[in-house]
Structures are given as structure tokens and as C-alpha cells.
Coordinates of C-alpha atoms and ligand atoms in Angstrom, one line a residue:
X1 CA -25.7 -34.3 -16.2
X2 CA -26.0 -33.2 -19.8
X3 CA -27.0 -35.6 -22.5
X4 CA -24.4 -37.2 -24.5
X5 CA -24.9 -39.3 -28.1
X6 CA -25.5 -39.2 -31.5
X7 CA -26.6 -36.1 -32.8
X8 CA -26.2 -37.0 -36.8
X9 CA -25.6 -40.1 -38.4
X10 CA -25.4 -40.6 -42.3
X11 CA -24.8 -43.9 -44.3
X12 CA -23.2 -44.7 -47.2
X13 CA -23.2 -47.8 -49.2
X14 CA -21.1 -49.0 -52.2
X15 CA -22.4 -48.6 -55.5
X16 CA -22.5 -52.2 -56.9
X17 CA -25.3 -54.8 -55.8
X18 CA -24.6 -58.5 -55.9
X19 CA -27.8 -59.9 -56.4
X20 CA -27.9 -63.4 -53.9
X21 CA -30.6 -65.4 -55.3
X22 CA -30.7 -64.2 -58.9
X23 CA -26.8 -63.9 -59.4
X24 CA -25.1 -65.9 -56.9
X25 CA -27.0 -69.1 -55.9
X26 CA -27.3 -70.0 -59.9
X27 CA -23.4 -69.5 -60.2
X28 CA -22.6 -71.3 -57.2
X29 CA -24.9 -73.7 -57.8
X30 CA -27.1 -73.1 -54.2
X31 CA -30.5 -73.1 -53.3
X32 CA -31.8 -69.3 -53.0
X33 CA -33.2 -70.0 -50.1
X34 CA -30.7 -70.5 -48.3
X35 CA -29.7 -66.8 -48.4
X36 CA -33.0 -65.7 -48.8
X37 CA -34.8 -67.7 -46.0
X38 CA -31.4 -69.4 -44.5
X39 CA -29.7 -66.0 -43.5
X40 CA -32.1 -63.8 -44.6
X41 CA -30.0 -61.7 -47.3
X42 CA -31.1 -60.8 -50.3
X43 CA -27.9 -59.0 -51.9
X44 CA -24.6 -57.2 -51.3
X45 CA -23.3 -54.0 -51.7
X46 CA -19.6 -53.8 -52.6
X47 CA -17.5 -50.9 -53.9
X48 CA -17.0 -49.9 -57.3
X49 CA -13.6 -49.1 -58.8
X50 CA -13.3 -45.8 -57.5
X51 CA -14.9 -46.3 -54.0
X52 CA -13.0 -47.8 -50.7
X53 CA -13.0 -47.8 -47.2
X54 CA -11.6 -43.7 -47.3
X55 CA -14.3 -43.1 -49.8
X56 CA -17.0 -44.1 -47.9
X57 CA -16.0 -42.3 -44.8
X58 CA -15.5 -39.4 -46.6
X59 CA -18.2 -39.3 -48.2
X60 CA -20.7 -40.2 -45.4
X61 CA -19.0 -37.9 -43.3
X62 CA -19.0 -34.8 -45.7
X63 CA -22.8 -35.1 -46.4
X64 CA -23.1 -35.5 -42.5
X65 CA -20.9 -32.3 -41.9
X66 CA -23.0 -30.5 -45.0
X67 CA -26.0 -31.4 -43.6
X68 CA -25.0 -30.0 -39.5
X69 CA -23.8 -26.7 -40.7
X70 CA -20.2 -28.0 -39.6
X71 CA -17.0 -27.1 -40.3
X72 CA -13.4 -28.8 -38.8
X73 CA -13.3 -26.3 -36.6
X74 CA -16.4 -28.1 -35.1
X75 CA -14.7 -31.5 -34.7
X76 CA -12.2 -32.3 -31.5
X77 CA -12.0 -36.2 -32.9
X78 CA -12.2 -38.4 -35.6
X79 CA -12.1 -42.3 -34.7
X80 CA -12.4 -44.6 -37.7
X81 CA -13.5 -47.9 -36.8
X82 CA -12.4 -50.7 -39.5
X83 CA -11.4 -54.1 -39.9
X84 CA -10.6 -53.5 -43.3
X85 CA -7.7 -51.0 -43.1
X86 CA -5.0 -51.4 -45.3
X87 CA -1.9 -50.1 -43.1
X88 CA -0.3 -51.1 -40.0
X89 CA 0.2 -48.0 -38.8
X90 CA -1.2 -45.0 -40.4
X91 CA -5.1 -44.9 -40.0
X92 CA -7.9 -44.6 -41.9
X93 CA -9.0 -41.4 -39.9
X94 CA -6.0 -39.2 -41.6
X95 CA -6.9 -40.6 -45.1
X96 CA -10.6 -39.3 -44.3
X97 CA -9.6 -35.7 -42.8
X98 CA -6.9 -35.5 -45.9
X99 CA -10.2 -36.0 -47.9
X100 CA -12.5 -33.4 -46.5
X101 CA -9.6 -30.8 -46.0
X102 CA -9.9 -30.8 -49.7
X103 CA -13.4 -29.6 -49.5
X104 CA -12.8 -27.0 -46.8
X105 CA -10.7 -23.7 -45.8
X106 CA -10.3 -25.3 -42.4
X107 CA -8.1 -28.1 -41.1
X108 CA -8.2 -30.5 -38.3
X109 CA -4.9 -30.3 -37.4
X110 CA -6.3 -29.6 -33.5
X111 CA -8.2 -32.9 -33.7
X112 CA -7.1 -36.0 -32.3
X113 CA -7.6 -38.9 -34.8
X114 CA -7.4 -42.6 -34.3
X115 CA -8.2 -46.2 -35.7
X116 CA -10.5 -49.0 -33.2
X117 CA -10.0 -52.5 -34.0
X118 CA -11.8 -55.5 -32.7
X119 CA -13.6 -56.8 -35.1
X120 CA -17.6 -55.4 -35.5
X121 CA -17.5 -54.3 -32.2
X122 CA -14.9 -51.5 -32.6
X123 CA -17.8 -48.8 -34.4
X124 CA -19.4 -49.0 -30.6
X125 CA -16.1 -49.2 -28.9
X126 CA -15.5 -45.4 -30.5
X127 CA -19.0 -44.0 -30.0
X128 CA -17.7 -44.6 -26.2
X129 CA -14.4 -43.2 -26.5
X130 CA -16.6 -39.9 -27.8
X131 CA -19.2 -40.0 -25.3
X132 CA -16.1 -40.3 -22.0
X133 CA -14.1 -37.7 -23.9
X134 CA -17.1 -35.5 -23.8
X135 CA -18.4 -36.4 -20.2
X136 CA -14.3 -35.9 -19.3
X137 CA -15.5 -32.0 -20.1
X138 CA -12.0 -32.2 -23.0
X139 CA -13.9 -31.1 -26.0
X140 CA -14.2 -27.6 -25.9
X141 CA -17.6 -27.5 -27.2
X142 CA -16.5 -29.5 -30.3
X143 CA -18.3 -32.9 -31.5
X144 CA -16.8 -36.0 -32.3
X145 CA -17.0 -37.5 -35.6
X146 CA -16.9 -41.5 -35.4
X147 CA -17.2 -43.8 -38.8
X148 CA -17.4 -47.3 -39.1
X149 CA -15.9 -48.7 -42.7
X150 CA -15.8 -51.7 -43.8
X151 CA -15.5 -53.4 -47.4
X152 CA -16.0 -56.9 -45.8
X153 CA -15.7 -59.5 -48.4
X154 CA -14.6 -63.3 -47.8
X155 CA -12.0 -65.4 -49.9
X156 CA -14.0 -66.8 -53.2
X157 CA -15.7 -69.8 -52.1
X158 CA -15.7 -69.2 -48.6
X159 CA -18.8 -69.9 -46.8
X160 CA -18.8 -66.8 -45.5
X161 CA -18.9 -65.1 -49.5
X162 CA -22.9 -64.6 -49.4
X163 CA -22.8 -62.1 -46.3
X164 CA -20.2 -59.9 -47.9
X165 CA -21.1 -56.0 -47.7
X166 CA -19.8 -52.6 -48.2
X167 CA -20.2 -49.2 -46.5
X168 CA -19.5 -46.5 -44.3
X169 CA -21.7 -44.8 -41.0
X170 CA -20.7 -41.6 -40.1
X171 CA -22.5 -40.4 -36.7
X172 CA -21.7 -37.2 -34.9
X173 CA -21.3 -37.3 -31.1
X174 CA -22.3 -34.5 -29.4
X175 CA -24.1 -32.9 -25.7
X176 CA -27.4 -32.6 -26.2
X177 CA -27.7 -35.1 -29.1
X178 CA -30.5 -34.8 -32.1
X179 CA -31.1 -38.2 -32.2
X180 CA -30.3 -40.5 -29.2
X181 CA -28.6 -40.3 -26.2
X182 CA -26.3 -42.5 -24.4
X183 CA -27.2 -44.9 -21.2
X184 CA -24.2 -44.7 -18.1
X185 CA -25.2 -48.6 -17.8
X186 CA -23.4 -50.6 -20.1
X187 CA -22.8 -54.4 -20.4
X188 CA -19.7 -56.8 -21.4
X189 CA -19.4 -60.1 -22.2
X190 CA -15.6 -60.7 -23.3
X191 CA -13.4 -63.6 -24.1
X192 CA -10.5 -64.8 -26.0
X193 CA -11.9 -66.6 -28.7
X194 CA -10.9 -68.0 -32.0
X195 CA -13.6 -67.8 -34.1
X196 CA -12.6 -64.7 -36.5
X197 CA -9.5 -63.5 -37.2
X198 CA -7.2 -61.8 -40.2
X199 CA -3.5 -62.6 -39.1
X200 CA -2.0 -60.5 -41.4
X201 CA -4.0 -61.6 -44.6
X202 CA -6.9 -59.7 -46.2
X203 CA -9.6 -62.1 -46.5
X204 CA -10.8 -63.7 -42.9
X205 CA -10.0 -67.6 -41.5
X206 CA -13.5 -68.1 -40.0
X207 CA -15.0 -70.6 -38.1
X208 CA -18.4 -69.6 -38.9
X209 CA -20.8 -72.2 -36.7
X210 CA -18.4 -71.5 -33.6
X211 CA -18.5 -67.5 -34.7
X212 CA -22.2 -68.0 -34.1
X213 CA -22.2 -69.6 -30.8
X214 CA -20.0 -67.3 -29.4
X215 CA -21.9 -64.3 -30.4
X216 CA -24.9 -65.9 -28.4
X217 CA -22.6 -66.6 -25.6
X218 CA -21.1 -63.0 -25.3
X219 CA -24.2 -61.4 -25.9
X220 CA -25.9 -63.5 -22.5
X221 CA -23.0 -62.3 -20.8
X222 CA -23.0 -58.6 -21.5
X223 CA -26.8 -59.0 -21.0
X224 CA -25.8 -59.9 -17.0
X225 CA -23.2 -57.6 -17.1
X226 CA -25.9 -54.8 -17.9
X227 CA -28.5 -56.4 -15.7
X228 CA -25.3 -56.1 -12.3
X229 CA -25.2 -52.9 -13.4
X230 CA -28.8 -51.7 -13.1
X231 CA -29.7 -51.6 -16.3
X232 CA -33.6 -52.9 -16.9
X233 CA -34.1 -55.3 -19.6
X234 CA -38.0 -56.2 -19.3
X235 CA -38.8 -56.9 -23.1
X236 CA -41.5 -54.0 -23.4
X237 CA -39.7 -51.3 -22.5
X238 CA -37.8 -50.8 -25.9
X239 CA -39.2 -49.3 -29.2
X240 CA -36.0 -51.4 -30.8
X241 CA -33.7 -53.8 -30.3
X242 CA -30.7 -53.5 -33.1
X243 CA -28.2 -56.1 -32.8
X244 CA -24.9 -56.8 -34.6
X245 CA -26.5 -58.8 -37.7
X246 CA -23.7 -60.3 -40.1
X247 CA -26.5 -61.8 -41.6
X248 CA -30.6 -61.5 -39.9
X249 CA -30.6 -65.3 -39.9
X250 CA -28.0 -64.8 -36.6
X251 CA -30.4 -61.9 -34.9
X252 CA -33.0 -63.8 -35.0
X253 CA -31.2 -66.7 -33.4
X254 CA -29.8 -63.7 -30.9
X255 CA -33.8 -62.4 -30.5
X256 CA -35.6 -65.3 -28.9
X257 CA -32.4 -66.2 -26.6
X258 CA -32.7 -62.9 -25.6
X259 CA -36.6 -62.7 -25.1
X260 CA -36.2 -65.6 -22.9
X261 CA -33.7 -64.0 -20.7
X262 CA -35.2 -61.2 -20.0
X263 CA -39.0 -62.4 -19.3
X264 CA -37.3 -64.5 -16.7
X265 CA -39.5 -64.0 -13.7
X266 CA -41.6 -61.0 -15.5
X267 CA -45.4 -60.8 -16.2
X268 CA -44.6 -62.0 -19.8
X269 CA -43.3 -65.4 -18.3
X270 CA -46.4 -65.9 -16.3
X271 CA -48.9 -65.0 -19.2
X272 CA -47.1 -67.3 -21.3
X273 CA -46.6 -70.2 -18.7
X274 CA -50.5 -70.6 -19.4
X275 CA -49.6 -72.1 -22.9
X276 CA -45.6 -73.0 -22.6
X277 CA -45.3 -73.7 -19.0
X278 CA -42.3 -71.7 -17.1
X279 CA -39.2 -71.5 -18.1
X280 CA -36.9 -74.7 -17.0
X281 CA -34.9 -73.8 -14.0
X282 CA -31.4 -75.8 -13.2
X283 CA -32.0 -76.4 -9.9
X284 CA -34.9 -78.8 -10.9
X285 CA -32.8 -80.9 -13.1
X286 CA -29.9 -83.0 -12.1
X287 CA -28.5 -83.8 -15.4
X288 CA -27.5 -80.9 -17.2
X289 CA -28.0 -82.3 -20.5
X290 CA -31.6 -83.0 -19.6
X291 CA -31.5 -79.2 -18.6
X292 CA -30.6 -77.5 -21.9
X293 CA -32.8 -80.1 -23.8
X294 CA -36.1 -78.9 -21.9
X295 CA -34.5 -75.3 -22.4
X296 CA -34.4 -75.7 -25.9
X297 CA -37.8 -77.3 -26.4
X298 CA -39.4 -74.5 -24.2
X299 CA -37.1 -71.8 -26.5
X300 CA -38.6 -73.5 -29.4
X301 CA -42.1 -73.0 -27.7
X302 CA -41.6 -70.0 -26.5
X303 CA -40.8 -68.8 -30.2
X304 CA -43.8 -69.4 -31.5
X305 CA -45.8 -67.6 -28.9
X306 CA -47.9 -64.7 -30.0
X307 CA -46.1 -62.5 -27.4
X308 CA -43.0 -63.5 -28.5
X309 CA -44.1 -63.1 -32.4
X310 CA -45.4 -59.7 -31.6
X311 CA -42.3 -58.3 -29.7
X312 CA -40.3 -59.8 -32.8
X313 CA -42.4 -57.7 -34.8
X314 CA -42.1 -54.3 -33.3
X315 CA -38.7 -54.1 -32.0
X316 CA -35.9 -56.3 -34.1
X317 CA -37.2 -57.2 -37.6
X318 CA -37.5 -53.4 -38.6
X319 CA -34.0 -53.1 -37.7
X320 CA -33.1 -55.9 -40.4
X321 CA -34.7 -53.7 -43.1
X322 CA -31.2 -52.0 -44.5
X323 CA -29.1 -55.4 -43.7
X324 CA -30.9 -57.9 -46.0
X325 CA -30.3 -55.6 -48.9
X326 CA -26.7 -55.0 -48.3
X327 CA -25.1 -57.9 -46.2
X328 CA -22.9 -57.7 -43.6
X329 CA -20.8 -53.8 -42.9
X330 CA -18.4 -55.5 -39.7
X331 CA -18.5 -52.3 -37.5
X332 CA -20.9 -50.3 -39.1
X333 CA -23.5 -53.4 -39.0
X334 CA -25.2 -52.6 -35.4
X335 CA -25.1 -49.0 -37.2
X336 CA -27.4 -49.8 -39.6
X337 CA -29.9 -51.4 -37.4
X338 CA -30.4 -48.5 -35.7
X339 CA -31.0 -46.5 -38.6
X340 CA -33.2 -48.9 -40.3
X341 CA -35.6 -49.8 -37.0
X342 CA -35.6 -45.4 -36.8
X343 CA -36.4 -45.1 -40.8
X344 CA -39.6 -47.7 -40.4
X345 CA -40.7 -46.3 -37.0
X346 CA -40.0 -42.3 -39.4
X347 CA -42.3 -44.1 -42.5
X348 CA -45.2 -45.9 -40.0
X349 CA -45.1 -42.7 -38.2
X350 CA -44.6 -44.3 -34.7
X351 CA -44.1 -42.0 -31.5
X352 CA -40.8 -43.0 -30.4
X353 CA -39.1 -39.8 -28.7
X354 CA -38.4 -40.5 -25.4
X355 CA -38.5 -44.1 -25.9
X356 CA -35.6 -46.0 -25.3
X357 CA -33.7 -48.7 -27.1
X358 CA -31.3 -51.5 -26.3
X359 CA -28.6 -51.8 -28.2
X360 CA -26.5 -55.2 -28.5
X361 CA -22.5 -54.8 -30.2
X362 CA -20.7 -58.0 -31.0
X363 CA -17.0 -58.1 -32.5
X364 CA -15.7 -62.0 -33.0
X365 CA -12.9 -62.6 -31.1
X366 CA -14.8 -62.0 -29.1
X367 CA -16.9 -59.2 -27.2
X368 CA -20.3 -57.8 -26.9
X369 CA -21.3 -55.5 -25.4
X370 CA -25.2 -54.2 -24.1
X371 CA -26.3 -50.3 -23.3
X372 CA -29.1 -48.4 -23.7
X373 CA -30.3 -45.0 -26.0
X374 CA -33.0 -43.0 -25.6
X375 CA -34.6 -41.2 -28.3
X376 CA -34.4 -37.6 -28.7
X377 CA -36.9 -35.0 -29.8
X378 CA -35.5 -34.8 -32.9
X379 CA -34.6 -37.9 -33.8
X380 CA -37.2 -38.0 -37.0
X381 CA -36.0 -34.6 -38.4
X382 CA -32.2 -36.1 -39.1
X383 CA -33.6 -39.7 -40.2
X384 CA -35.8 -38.3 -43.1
X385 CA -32.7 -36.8 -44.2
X386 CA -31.1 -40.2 -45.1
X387 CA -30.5 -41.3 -48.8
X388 CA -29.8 -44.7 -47.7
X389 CA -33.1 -46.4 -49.2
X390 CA -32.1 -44.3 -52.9
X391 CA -28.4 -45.7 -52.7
X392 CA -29.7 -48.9 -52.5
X393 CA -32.1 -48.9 -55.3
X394 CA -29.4 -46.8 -57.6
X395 CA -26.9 -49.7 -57.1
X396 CA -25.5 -51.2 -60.2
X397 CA -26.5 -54.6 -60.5
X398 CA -23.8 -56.9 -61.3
X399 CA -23.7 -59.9 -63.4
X400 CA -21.8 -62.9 -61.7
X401 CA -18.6 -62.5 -64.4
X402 CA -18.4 -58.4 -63.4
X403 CA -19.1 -60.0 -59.9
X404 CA -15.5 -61.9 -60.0
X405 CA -13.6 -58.9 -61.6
X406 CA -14.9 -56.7 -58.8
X407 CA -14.2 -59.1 -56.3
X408 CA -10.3 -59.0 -57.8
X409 CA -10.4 -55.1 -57.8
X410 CA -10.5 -55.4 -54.5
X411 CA -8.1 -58.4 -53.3
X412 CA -4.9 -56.4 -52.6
X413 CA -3.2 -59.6 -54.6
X414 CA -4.9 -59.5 -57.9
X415 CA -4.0 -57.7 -60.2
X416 CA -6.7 -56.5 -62.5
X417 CA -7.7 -52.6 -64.5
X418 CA -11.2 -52.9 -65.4
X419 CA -13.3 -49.6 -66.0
X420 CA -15.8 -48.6 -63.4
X421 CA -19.2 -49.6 -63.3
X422 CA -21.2 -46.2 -61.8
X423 CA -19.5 -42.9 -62.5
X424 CA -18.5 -40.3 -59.6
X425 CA -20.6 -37.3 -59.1
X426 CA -19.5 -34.1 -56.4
X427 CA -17.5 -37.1 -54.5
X428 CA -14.3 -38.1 -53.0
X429 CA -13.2 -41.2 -55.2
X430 CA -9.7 -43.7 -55.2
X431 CA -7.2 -41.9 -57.8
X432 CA -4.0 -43.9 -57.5
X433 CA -0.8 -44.6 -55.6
X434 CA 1.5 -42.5 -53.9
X435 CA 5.2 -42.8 -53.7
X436 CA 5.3 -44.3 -50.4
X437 CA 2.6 -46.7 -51.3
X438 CA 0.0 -44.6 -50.0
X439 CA -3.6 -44.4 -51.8
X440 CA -4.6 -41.0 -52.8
X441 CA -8.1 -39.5 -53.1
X442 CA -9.5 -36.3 -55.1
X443 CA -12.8 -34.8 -54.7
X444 CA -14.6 -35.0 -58.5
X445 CA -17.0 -32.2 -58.2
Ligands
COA1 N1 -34.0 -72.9 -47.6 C1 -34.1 -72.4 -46.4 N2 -33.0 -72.4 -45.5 C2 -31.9 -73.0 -45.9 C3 -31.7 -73.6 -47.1 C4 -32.8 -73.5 -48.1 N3 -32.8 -74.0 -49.3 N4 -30.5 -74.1 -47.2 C5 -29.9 -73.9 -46.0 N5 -30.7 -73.2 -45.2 C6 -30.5 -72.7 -43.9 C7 -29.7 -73.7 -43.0 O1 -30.5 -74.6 -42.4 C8 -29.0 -72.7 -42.0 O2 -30.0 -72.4 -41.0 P1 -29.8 -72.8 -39.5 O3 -28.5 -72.1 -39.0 O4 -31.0 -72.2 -38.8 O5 -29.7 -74.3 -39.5 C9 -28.8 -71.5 -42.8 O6 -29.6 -71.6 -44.0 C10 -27.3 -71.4 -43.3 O7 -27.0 -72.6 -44.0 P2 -25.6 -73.3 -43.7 O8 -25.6 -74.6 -44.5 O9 -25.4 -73.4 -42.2 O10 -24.6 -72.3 -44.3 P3 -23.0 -72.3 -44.4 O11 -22.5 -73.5 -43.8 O12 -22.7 -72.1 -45.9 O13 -22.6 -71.0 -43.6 C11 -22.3 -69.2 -42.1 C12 -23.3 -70.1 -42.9 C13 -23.1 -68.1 -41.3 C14 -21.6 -70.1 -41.1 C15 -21.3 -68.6 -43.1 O14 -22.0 -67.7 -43.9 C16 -20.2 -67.8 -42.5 O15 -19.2 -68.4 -42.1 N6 -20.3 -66.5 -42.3 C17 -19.3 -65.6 -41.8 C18 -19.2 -65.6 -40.3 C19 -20.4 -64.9 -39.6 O16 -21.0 -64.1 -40.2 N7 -20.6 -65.3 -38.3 C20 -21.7 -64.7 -37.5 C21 -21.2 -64.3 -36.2 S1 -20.4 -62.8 -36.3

């Protein structure tokens, strides 16, 4: 069966850089290492005046289109993938073609156009949409075009306020993909959960300790869920392993769960039964607190391992690279992982096509979800075509009082006119209301 996946991907970030430890730990009176160290953040991107969830789309996805030789004529669907949207009913995905129909003769008036919510996950939730449209033989040799928006920021004070981000992925989904294709085997661990949730109201209620326990719990079940379906999860046989990080304190929690998972009964538990002894088995125990005790003391162990230290090493903290200097994107966070573990694999010059990576979604409320990609033969050719790492040095840096009247540009109940901070160039920026209370977008050349 012909390969389906990503066949271009392009990223976007806002413009404006809250510096954590320099900025915001002084003004909120916090240790910097506890972004720093605690969640492993180092700054936030956020939007400028001018820039929003449609801009950021647009824009990713016009320098994607650019870059492919595309026109709409090329693109059967666009799915925007958001928790950030603005309207009930009208999505983001007409905004974004409004956008790039200003930029082209053609229209995609023949594509089908849609919004994915839950939570982070939703970005993943449309790359599979794409990939069974395309295997259902319905996109008369056109691609998909799925983004992930997000301008994810937190009521002021909220704990959650240091892993605020901003930004847009744009990836292409296509037969016989550029960069990686799509595994059949695929994972789920889903529950109603209460851990996350906007009812009705811009800025999140969050339970954030619970949100974190039940990513780890929906991440071991999708991780069954992918094992029952036949999908191989022995630790070695991925180049990366890009999770959903809100912040990389919470992957690297995720990492040595999942390490210990999947060594379970594998050459890797044996060698390191030698230093650590063997994993804890329930059957041996008849007190299951006694259980998860010795479980996590041999986690602990087990994460200090060379083995485990190593694998750590190759396959997840590359794929933190992009997300400590921006925060968290929601559903274009697992997004980013991929991209950044690809960019450091493109700048060490590792051999990667034909590798294969395992790829772990999570959206609060709560799913996760588990498949694999492989790597394509041209996966380094699109990658070295990212601006991602000059967006993020060329972002203003914000002092913490242009930090608050940012932060009010962008509450939909503030009120506040404050001049821009970056100026547009050959981009789609924010230009007002409509009659209906629509926002309206122009391309500044
Ligand atoms: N140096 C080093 N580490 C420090 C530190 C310092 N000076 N100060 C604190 N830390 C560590 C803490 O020990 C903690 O690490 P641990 O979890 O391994 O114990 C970490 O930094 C965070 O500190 P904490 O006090 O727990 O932060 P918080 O209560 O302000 O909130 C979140 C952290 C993640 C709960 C909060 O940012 C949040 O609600 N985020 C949004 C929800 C989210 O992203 N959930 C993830 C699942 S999707």
C-alpha cells in the first residue's frame, strides 16, 4: 500500500519572547530555577499586535505552500487544529484559506475545511483524518494541509503562566511523503477527565498536578493499546521519541515511565538487572502499596542507569530543543518535537532515513494517543529549509511591563491600543473588525 504522511512541515512562532528567568521570576518574585531546571523552560513566545492564531497559520502555511511549488488547486483539505479559536462556529480553517486566497489566483472553494478540538491532542487527531481520507482513495491526487494554532496563555498569576507559548505548524499530508510516513498501528488511552478545560472562558481552569498524572496515565494506556495492536516498542528501535511537552520537566517524567515499560522482559532489563535488579512484578507483592513503592524506587534506579541516560540522550532530549525556548504550542507541541529531534539529528548529521520514530499525542481531558513514523529519504532536504532557529533568536524581547500590556492585547476582555513591538514584512497580519464581529486579515507585502 502506498506511503502516507508528512511531506512538508513549516513552523511559525510569535514574534515576542518572554524571557523566564531574566523577566519573569524577578517580577514574580520566583526562583529561576524553577522554570529553568523545574520545567525546563527558558522563555515564551507570544504574539505581537498584529499576529494571532489566523496569522500564524497563514503564514506557516504560505511559506510551506511557497516552498512545495503548491497552489489551492493542490489542497483537497484544510483542518485547523486549535484550542484557542475565537468562534463557536465558524473555523479557523476559513480565516486561513480567506488569507492565502489573497495571495493567490486560485481558490479552495473545492476543499473541505474543518476545526479539531480536544485539547493538544487535536493537531494528531487531523494528521489522521488526512492520512484515512487519503488511504479512503477521496483525494484526487490532492494533499492535505493540517495546522495546529495555538496562542496558549494562562490567566495572570496562574500557575500555569510560565509555560505559556505561541505558534503555528503547518505540515502537508501527502502519498509518498518527503519526510515521514505514517504507521497503520496506533495506540489510545482515553478517559473522561477533568483536569483541563475552557467552559466557555478564554483563559484555562487547570488542575495542573492531576493534568500531569493523567498524561502519564493515558500515555501507559495508549502504549498497551499500541503494544495489542502489534506495534513494537523495544527502546532501541527509535531514532526519537517526541512527546506532547507543555513544558520538558513533564517529558522527562513521561521518558523513564516509558523506558521502563517497554524494557519489560527485553535484553535491556536483563543487562540492567545486574546493577538495579528486575523490575518489581505485582504478583510478588501482596500489598499494593508495597508494590508501587518498590516500583518507584526501582524507576528511580532505573533513571540513573547509563542505559537509561544514554537512550535519554539520543531519542527525547533533542526533541526538547525548540520547546524550552518557546513554551508550551497546545496542539502544535508534539509538532515541534518532531521538528526539533529531525533539526539536531539534520545539524549532527545522523543517518536517520529509514529509521523509525514513536510518536506519543496527549490532549487533557483526556487522550493520548501512540503510533509510529518512519523517516523518509528526504526528510533532511525539507528540515534545513526551516527558519524556526532564526524566528526564535529575532524575537523581541520583552520587558515585564510590555509583558502585561501584551498579555491584555490578547485577553478578549481587556481593552488596551498599544503599538506593535516587531513590524510586518511580505505577511498576513490582524487588521481589524468586521461588521459581524469577524477579524479581518490583509497580506502587507
Ligand atoms: N530549582 C529547581 N527546581 C525547582 C525549583 C528551583 N528553584 N523550584 C521548583 N522546582 C521544581 C519543583 O520541584 C517541581 O518539580 P517536580 O514536579 O519534579 O517536583 C517543578 O519545579 C515545578 O514546580 P511546582 O512548584 O510544582 O510548580 P507549580 O505548582 O507552580 O506548577 C505546573 C507547575 C506544571 C502544575 C503548572 O505550570 C501548570 O499548571 N501548568 C499547566 C498545566 C500543564 O501544563 N500540565 C501538564 C500536562 S498537559
Amino acid at each position: 500500500m502506498t506511503e502516507v504522511g508528512i511531506d512538508g512541515i513549516e513552523v511559525r512562532t510569535g514574534k515576542l519572547k518572554l524571557d523566564l528567568a531574566e523577566t519573569f521570576a524577578p517580577a514574580q518574585d520566583e526562583d529561576p530555577g524553577k522554570f529553568t531546571k523545574g520545567l525546563g523552560l527558558y522563555a515564551s513566545s507570544l504574539p505581537d499586535v498584529y499576529e494571532d492564531i489566523v496569522t500564524m497559520a497563514a503564514n506557516a502555511s504560505h511559506t510551506l505552500m511557497e516552498r512545495k511549488g503548491l497552489t489551492p488547486e493542490d489542497i483537497g483539505r484544510i483542518d485547523v487544529a486549535t484550542e484557542s479559536a475565537f468562534d463557536h462556529s465558524k473555523p479557523v480553517s476559513t480565516y486561513v484559506a480567506g488569507c492565502l486566497e489573497q495571495v493567490y489566483d486560485e481558490d479552495f472553494h473545492h476543499a473541505n475545511k474543518g476545526e479539531r478540538k480536544f485539547a493538544c491532542i487535536s493537531g494528531t487527531q487531523a494528521l489522521d483524518d488526512a492520512f484515512n481520507w487519503i488511504r479512503a482513495g477521496r483525494a484526487r491526487d490532492r494533499a492535505a494541509l493540517v495546522i495546529a494554532t495555538d496562542t496558549a496563555l494562562y490567566a495572570r498569576d496562574d500557575p500555569g503562566e510560565s509555560t505559556q507559548g505561541a505558534g503555528a505548524v503547518a505540515m502537508l499530508i501527502d502519498e509518498n511523503p518527503d519526510v515521514v510516513s505514517f504507521s497503520v498501528e496506533q495506540g489510545y488511552g482515553s478517559a473522561d477527565e477533568t483536569d483541563f478545560l475552557k467552559p466557555n472562558q478564554q483563559f484555562p481552569s487547570v488542575d495542573g498536578k492531576r493534568s500531569m498524572q493523567v498524561y502519564l496515565a493515558r500515555m501507559r494506556e495508549a502504549l498497551e493499546d499500541f503494544e495489542a495492536m502489534g506495534g513494537n516498542t523495544h527502546p532501541e528501535n527509535f531514532a526519537f521519541i517526541p512527546f506532547h511537552t507543555p513544558f520538558p520537566g513533564m517529558v522527562e517524567k513521561a521518558a523513564v515511565l516509558g523506558y521502563r515499560h517497554c524494557i519489560r522482559g527485553t535484553d535491556i532489563e536483563e543487562e540492567v538487572a545486574e546493577k538495579i535488579g528486575r523490575q518489581p512484578r505485582p504478583e510478588a507483592f501482596d500489598d499494593e502499596e508495597e508494590y508501587l513503592e518498590a516500583v518507584k524506587d526501582y524507576t528511580e534506579s532505573l533513571s540513573e542507569t547509563t542505559s537509561y541516560q544514554e537512550w535519554y540522550q539520543r531519542t527525547v532530549e533533542p526533541t526538547l530543543d525548540i520547546s524550552r525556548e518557546v513554551g508550551n504550542w497546545y496542539t502544535g507541541s508534539v509538532h515541534i518535537a518532531r521538528v526539533a529531534g529531525l533539526k539536531r539529528a539534520l545539524d549532527e548529521g545522523w543517518e536517520i532515513a529509514g529509521d523509525q520514530m514513536l510518536v506519543g499525542s496527549y490532549g487533557s481531558g483526556a487522550q493520548a494517543e501512540i503510533h509510529a513514523e518512519t523517516l523518509q529519504s528526504n526528510w533532511a532536504e525539507e528540515i534545513e529549509q526551516l527558519t524556526i532557529t532564526e524566528q526564535i533568536e529575532n524575537r523581541y524581547d520583552l520587558s515585564f511591563d510590555e509583558y502585561e500590556e501584551i498579555h491584555d492585547v490578547h485577553n478578549h476582555d481587556a481593552e488596551t491600543d498599544i503599538e506593535p513591538r516587531t513590524t510586518p514584512d511580505a505577511e498576513f497580519v490582524f487588521d481589524g473588525w468586521g461588521r459581524m464581529g469577524e477579524r479581518k486579515y490583509t497580506y502587507v507585502e
